[in-house]
Coordinates of C-alpha atoms in Angstrom, one line a residue:
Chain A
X1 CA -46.6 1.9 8.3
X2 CA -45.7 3.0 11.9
X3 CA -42.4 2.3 12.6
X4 CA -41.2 3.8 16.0
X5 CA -37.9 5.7 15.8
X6 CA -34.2 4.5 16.3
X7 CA -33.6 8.0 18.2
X8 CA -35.9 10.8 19.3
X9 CA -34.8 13.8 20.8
X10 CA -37.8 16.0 22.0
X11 CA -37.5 19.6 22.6
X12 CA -33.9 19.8 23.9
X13 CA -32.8 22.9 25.4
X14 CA -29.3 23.8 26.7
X15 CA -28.2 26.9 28.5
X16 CA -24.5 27.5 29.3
X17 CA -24.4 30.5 31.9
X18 CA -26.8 32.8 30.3
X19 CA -26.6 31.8 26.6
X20 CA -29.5 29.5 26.1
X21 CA -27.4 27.2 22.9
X22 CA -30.7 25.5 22.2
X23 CA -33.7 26.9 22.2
X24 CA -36.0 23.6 21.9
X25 CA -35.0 20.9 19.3
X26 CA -36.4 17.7 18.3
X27 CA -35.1 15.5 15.7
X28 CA -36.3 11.9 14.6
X29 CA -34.3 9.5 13.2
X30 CA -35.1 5.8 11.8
X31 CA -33.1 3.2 11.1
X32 CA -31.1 3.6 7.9
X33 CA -31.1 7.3 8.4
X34 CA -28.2 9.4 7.3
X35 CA -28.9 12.9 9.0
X36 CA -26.7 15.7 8.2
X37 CA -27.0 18.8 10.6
X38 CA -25.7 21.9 9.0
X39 CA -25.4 25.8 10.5
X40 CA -22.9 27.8 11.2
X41 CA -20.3 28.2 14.2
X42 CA -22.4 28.9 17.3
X43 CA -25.7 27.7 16.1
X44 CA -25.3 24.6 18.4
X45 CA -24.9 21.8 16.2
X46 CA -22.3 20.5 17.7
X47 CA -23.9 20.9 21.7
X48 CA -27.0 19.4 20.4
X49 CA -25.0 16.6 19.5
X50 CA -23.4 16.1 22.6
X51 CA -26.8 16.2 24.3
X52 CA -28.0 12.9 23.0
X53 CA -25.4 10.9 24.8
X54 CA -25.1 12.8 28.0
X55 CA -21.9 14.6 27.1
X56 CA -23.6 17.7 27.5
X57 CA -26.4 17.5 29.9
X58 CA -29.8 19.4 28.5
X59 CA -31.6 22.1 30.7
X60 CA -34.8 20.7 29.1
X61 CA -36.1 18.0 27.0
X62 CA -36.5 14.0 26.3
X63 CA -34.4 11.8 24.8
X64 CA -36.1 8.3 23.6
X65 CA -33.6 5.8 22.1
X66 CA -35.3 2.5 20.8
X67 CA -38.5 3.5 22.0
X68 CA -37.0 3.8 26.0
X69 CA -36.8 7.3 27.7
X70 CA -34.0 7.9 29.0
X71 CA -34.5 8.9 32.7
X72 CA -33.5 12.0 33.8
X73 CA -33.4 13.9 37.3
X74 CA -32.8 17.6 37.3
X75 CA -29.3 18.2 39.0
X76 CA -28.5 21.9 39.1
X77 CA -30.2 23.9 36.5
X78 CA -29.6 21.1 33.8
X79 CA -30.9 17.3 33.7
X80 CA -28.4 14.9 34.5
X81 CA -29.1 11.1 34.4
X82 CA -31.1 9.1 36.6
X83 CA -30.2 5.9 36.0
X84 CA -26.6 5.3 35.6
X85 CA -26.9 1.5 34.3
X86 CA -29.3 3.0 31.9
X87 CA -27.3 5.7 30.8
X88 CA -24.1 3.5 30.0
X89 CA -26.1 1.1 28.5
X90 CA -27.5 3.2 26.1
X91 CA -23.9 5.1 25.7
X92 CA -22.8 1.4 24.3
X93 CA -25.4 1.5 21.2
X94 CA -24.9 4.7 20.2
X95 CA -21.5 5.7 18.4
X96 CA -19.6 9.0 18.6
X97 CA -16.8 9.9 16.5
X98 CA -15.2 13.5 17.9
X99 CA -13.8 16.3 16.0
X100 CA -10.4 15.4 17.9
X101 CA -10.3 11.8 17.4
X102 CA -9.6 11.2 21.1
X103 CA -8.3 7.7 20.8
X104 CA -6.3 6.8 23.3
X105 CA -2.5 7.4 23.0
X106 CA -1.3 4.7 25.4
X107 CA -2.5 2.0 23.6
X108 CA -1.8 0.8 19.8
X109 CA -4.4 1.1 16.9
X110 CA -5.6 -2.2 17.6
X111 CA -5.8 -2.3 21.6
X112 CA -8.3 1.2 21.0
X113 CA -10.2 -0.3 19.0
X114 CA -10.6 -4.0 20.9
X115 CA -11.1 -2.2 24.3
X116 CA -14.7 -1.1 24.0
X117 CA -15.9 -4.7 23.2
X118 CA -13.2 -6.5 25.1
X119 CA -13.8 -4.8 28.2
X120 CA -16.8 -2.9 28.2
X121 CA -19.3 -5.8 26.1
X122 CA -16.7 -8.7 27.8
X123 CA -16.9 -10.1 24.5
X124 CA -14.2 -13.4 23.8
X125 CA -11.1 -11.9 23.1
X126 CA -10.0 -13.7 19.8
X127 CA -13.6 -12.9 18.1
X128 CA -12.6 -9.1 19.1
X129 CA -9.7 -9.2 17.7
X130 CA -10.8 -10.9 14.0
X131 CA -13.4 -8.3 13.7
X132 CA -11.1 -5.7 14.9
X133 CA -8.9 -6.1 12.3
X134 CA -11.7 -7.0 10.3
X135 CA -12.9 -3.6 10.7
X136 CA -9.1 -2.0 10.6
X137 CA -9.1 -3.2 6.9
X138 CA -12.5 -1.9 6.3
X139 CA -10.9 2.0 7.0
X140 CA -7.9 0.6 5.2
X141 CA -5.3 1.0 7.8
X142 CA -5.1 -2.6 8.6
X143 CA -1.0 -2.0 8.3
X144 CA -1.0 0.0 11.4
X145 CA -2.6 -2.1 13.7
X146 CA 0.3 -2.5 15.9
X147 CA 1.2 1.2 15.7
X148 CA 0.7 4.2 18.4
X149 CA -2.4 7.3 17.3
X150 CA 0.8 9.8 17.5
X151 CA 2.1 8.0 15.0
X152 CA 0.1 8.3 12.1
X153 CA -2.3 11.3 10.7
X154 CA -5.1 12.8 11.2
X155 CA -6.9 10.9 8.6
X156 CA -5.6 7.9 9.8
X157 CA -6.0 8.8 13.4
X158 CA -10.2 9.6 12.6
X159 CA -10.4 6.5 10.8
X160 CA -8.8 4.3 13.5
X161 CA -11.6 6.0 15.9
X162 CA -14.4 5.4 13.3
X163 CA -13.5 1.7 13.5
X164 CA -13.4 2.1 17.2
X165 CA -17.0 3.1 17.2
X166 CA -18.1 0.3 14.8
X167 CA -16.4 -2.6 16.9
X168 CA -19.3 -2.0 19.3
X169 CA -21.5 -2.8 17.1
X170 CA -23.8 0.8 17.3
X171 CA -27.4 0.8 16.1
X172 CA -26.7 4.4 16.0
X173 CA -23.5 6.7 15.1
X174 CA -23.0 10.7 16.1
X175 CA -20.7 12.1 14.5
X176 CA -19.4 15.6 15.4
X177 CA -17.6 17.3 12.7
X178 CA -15.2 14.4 11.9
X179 CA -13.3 16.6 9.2
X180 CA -13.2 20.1 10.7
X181 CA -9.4 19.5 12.8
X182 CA -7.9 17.0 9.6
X183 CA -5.5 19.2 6.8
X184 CA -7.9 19.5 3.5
X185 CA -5.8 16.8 1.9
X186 CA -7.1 14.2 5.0
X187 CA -10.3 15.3 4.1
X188 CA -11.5 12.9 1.7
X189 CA -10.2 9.2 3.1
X190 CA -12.5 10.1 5.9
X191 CA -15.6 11.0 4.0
X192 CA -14.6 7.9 1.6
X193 CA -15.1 5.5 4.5
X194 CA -18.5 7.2 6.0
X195 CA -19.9 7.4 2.7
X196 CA -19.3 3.5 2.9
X197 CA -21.3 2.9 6.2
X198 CA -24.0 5.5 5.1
X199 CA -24.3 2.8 1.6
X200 CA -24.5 0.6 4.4
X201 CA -27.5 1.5 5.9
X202 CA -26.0 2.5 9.1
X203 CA -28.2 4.9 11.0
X204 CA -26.0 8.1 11.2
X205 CA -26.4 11.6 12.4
X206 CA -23.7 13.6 11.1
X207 CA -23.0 17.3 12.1
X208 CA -20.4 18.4 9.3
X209 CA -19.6 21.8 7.4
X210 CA -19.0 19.6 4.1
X211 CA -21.7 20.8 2.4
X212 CA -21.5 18.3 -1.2
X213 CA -20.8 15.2 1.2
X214 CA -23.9 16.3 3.1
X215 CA -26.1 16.7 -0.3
X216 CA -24.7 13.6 -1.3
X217 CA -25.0 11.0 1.0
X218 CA -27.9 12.5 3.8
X219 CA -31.4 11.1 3.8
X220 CA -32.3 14.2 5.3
X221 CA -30.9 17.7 6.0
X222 CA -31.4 19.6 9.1
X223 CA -29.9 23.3 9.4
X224 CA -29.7 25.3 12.7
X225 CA -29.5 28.6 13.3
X226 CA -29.3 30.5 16.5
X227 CA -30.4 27.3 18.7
X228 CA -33.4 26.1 16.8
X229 CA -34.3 23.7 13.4
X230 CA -34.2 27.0 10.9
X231 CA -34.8 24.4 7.7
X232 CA -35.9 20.9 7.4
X233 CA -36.5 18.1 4.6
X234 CA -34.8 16.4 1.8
X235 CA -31.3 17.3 0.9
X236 CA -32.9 18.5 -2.4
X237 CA -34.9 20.4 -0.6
X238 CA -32.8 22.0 1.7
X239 CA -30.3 22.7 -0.9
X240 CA -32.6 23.9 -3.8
X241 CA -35.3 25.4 -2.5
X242 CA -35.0 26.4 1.0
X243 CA -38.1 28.1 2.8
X244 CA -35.6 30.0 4.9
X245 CA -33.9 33.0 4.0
X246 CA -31.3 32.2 6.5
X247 CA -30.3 29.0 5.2
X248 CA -30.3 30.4 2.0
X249 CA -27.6 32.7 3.1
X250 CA -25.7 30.5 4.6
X251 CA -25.2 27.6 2.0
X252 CA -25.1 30.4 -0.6
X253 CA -22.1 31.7 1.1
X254 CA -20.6 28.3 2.0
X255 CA -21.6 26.3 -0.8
Chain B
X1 CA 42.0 16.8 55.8
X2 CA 42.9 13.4 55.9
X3 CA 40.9 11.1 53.7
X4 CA 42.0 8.1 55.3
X5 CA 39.4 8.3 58.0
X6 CA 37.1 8.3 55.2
X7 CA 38.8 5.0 53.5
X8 CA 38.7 3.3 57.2
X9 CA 35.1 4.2 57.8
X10 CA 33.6 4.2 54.2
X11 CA 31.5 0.3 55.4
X12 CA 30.5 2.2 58.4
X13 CA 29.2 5.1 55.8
X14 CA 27.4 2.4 53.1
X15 CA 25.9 1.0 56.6
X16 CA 23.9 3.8 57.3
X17 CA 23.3 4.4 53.3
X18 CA 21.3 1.3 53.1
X19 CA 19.8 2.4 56.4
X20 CA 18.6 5.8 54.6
X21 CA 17.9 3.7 51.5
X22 CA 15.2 1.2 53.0
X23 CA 13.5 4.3 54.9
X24 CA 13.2 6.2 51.5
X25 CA 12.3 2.3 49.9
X26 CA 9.8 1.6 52.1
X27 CA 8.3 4.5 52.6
X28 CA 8.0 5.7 49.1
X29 CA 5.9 2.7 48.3
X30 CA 3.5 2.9 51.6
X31 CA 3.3 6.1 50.9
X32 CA 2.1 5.7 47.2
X33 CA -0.2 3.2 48.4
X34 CA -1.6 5.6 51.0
X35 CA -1.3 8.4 47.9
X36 CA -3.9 6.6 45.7
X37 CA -7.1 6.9 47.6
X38 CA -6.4 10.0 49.0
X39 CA -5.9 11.1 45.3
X40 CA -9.2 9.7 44.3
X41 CA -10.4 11.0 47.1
X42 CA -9.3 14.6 46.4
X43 CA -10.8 14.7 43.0
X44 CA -14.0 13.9 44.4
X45 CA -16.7 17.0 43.5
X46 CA -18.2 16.0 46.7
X47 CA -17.0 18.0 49.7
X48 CA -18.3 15.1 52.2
X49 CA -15.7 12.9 50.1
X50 CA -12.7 15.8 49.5
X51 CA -12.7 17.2 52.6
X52 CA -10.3 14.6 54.8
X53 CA -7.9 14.5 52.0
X54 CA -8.0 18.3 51.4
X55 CA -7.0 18.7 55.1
X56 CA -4.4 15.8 55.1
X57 CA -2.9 17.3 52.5
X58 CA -2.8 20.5 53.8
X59 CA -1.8 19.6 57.2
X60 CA 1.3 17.2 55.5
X61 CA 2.4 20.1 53.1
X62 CA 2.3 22.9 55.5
X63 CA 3.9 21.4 58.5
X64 CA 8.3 21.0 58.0
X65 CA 9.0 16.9 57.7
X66 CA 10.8 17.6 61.4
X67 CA 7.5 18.4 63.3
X68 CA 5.6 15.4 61.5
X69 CA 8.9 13.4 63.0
X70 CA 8.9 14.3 66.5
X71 CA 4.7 14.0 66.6
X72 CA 5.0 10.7 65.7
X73 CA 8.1 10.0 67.9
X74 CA 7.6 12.2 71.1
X75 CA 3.9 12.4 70.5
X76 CA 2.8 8.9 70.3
X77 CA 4.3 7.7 73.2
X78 CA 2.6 10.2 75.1
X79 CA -0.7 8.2 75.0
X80 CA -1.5 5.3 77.6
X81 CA -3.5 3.8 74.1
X82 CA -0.6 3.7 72.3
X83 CA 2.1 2.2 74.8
X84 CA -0.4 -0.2 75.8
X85 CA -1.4 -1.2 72.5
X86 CA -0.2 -3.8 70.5
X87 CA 1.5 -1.7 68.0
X88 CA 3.7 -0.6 71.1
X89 CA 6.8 -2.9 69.9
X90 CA 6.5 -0.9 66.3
X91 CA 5.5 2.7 67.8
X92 CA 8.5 2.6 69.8
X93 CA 11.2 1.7 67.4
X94 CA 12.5 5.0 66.2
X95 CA 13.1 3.1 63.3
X96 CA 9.7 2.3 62.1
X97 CA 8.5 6.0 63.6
X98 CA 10.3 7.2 60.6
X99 CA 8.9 5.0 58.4
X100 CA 5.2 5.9 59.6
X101 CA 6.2 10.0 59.5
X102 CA 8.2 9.8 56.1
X103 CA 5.2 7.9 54.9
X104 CA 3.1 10.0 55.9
X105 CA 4.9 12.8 54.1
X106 CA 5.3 11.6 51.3
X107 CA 1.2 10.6 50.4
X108 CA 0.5 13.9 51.0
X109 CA 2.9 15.1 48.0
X110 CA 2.4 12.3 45.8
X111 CA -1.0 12.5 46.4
X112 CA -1.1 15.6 44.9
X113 CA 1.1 14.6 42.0
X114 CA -1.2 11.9 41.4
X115 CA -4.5 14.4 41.4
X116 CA -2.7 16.8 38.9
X117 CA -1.8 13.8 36.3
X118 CA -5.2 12.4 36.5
X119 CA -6.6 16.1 35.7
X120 CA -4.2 16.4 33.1
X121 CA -5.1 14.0 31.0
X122 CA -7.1 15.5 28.3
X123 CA -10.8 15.7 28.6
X124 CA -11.2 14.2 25.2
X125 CA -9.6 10.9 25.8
X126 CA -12.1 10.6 29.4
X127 CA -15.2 11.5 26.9
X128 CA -14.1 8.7 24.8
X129 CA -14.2 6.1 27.7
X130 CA -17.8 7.8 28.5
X131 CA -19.3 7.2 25.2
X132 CA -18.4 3.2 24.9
X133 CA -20.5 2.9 28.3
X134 CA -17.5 2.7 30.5
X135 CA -18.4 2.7 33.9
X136 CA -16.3 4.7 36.4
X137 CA -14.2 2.0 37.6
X138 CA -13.7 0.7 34.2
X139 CA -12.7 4.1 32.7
X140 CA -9.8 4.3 36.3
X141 CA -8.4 1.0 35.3
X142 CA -8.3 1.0 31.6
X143 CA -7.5 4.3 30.7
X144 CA -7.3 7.1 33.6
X145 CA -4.6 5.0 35.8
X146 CA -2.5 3.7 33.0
X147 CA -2.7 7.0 31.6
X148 CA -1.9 8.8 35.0
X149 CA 1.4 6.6 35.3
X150 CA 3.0 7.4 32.0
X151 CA 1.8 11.5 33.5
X152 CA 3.0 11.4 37.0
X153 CA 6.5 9.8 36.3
X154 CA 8.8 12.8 36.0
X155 CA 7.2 14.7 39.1
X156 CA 7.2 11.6 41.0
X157 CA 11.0 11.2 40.5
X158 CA 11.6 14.1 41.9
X159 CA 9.9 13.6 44.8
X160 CA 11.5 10.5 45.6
X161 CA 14.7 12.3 45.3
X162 CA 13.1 14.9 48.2
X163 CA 12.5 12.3 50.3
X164 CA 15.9 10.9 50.3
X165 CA 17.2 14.2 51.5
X166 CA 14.7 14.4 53.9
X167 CA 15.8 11.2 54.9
X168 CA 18.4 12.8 56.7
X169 CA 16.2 14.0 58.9
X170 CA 16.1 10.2 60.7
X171 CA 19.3 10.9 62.5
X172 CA 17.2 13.4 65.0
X173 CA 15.5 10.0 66.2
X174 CA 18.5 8.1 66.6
X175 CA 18.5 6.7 63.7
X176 CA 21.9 5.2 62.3
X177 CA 21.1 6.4 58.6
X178 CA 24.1 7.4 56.4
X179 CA 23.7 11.4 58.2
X180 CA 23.8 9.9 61.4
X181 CA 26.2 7.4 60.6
X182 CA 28.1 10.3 59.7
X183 CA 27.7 12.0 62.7
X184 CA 28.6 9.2 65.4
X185 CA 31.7 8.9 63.4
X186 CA 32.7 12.5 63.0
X187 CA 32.1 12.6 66.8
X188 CA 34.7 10.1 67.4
X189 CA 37.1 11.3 64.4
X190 CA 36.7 14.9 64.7
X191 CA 36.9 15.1 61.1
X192 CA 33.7 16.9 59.8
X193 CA 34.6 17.9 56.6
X194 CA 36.1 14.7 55.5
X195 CA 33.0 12.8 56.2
X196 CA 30.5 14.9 55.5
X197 CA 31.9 14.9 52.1
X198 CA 32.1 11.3 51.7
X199 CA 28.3 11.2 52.9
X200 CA 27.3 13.7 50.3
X201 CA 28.9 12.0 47.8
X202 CA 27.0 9.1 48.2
X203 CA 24.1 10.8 48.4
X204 CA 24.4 11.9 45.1
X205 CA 25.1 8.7 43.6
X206 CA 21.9 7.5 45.3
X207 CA 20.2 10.6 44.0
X208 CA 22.1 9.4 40.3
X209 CA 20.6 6.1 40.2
X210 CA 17.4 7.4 41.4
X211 CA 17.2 9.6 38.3
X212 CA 18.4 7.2 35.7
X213 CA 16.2 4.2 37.0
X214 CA 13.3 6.5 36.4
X215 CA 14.4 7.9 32.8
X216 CA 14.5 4.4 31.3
X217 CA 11.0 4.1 33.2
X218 CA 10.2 7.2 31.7
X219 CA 11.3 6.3 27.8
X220 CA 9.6 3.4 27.9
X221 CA 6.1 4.4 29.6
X222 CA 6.3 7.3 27.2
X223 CA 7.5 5.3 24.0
X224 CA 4.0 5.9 22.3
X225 CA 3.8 9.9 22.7
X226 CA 6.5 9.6 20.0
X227 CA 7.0 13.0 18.8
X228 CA 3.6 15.4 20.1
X229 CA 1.9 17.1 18.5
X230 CA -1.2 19.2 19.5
X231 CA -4.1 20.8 17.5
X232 CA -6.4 23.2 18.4
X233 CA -9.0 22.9 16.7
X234 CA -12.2 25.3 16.4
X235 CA -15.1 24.8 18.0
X236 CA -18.2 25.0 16.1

């Protein structure tokens, strides 16, 4: 069976000043995939992750989403995008959910989460809304709808921007260490609701440092080290019987 | 000191403060107007795009209010273009020279102010309009302005409170604002002290009214920062 990828990133490469971050990574992912991507701080999980939507701009490499490559002209040292349209297009399908939430404070729970498909996708405003709140009582914070991000916590805050990402309907979700700013206690209402979308089926690539939510939930584990895929395979695999003596070291020491 | 020149020539005094309050009125809002693509402008990475506003900017910030006054009054009327052109009945009216200098001013400052809120707002917040597929316009008018507004408000207060004390600076050009005022009727009265008091007193009751309009503004633009707090967290 030859089924072409969601998302393909081929041989990325990002160099900030004179650090090269990535050294060369490619990663497939098919729908229904649940991709964790472990390694610790400064291995460039987190960059690589940002590459894939253009947050980061690559130095090198190809980024193929629903069997179109992105186009990209060299501007600078890095690649930058050639084809704005393109580019936001794209940007709409794929999800992100940031370490820092980053919803925006000036407008309540339920205007962040109705903008992207009210005014981005121009869809009609009372079928945004129903699945809006549709989606608000999916992450269980339906009750807050009419209430300002400052207001509530982190937890809350990361599952009102999960629900963000969702209302645009995503074919693909990023998420970049969702837990890492929340208190411990936060932790686990977050993790509840992507353990939901991953039952789901969503197609998710998930860089995280929560090691038994990784082992748990993942399709497929990837660990980096030093800018490059260290380990690779099932999270059985991964977990049990790495190849690497690196990624041995590290989930012994953090896991 | 006898006050009673100020009781008998206190209309002539609110006079010229309305005077002093349409200038700063008027050209406040021109000069926001002008502020906003010159703000844009400035942000611009591209120098073909930054560079007018970078000078304007400069020129408007580095030159005293005075000078941009007496360019625009003496100066103007100095070309044969100008007098014969049909913005002669306006270019000549010290009045609306005023306007056109004060306005002037006043971009260039609030231009700024509008540049720094825009920057301030927090990187996250623009990545967040980038990865929904906002485009650039759509990311200005939903988030970045609105944003920007709620930013700017303090700062832009106290500009408008500069500018009404520049506003003195009309009555060089003949202008009958409440310092002029002042001074056609000292010149009669001979009592400088009296009315200069008076005329500082209602300055600061404009300057009062200024600063409360824009607190309410303030509390409810701001109503959704409710109490702030802000994480750092690491970056892995």
């Amino acid at each position: 069976m030859s089924k072409a990828p969601a998302l393909e990133l081929i041989d990325i490469h990002k160099t900030f000043t004179d650090v090269e971050v990535l050294k060369g990574i490619s990663l497939k992912a098919y729908d229904g995939d649940v991709i964790s991507i472990l390694g610790s701080s400064g291995s460039g999980k987190s960059t690589f992750l940002r590459c894939i939507n253009l947050l980061e701009n690559p130095t090198k490499g190809e980024i193929i989403f629903n069997g179109e490559s992105l186009k990209l002209a060299s501007s600078g040292r890095d690649l930058a995008a050639a084809d704005m349209k393109q580019l936001t297009k794209m940007r709409q399908q794929i999800g992100f959910v940031f370490q820092s939430f980053n919803l925006w404070p000036h407008m309540t729970v339920l205007q962040n989460v109705m903008e992207g498909p009210a005014h981005v996708l121009k869809r009609p405003k009372q079928e945004v809304m129903d699945y809006a709140e549709h989606l608000l009582n999916k992450v269980g914070i339906a009750d807050k709808k009419h209430m300002y991000p400052n207001q509530l916590s982190g937890g809350q805050q990361q599952r009102v921007a999960i629900a963000r990402t969702l209302a645009m309907d995503p074919q693909v979700i990023l998420f970049d260490e969702p837990t890492s700013a929340l208190d411990p206690e936060l932790v686990g209402e977050v993790l509840g609701v992507m353990r939901k979308l991953a039952e789901e089926g969503r197609t998710m690539l998930i860089v995280t440092h929560e090691m038994s939510f990784a082992k748990e939930v993942s399709s497929e584990v990837v660990f980096l080290h030093k800018g490059v895929v260290e380990e690779k395979g099932t999270p059985d695999k991964v977990f049990n019987s790495p190849d690497s003596e690196r990624c041995r070291a590290f989930l012994s020491s953090t896991y | 000191m006898d006050f009673s020149v100020v009781v008998e020539y206190f209309p002539r005094l609110l006079e010229g403060a309305w005077v002093s309050v349409q200038l700063v009125a008027l050209s406040v809002v021109l000069g926001a107007l002008v502020a906003l693509p010159i703000a844009l402008a400035r942000i611009s990475q591209n120098w073909w795009i930054k560079g007018f506003p970078y000078a304007y900017i400069f020129f408007f910030r580095g030159t005293p209010l005075l000078v941009q006054i007496f360019l625009v009054y003496y100066g103007a009327s100095q070309f044969d273009v100008v007098r014969e052109s049909i913005l002669w009945p306006i270019l000549r009216e010290p009045y609306w020279c005023a306007i056109i200098a004060f306005t002037l001013n006043t971009s260039a400052y609030t231009a700024e102010i509008f540049r720094g809120a825009i920057q301030a707002i927090p990187e996250g917040e623009v990545e967040a309009c980038k990865v929904v597929g906002m485009t650039k316009a759509q990311m200005y008018r939903r988030v970045l302005l609105p944003r920007a507004f709620g930013i700017v408000l303090p700062a832009y207060g106290n500009e408008i409170i500069l500018m009404l004390k520049g506003s003195a600076l009309a009555s060089t050009i003949t202008i009958l604002d409440l310092t002029g005022m002042a001074r056609t009727i000292i010149a009669r009265t001979y009592t400088p002290i009296e009315i200069f008091l008076a005329a500082g007193g209602i300055y600061l009751v404009i300057s009062m009214v200024i600063i409360a309009i824009f607190r309410q503004v303030e509390k409810r633009q701001n109503r959704y920062l409710g109490t702030v707090s802000i994480k750092v967290p690491d970056k892995g």
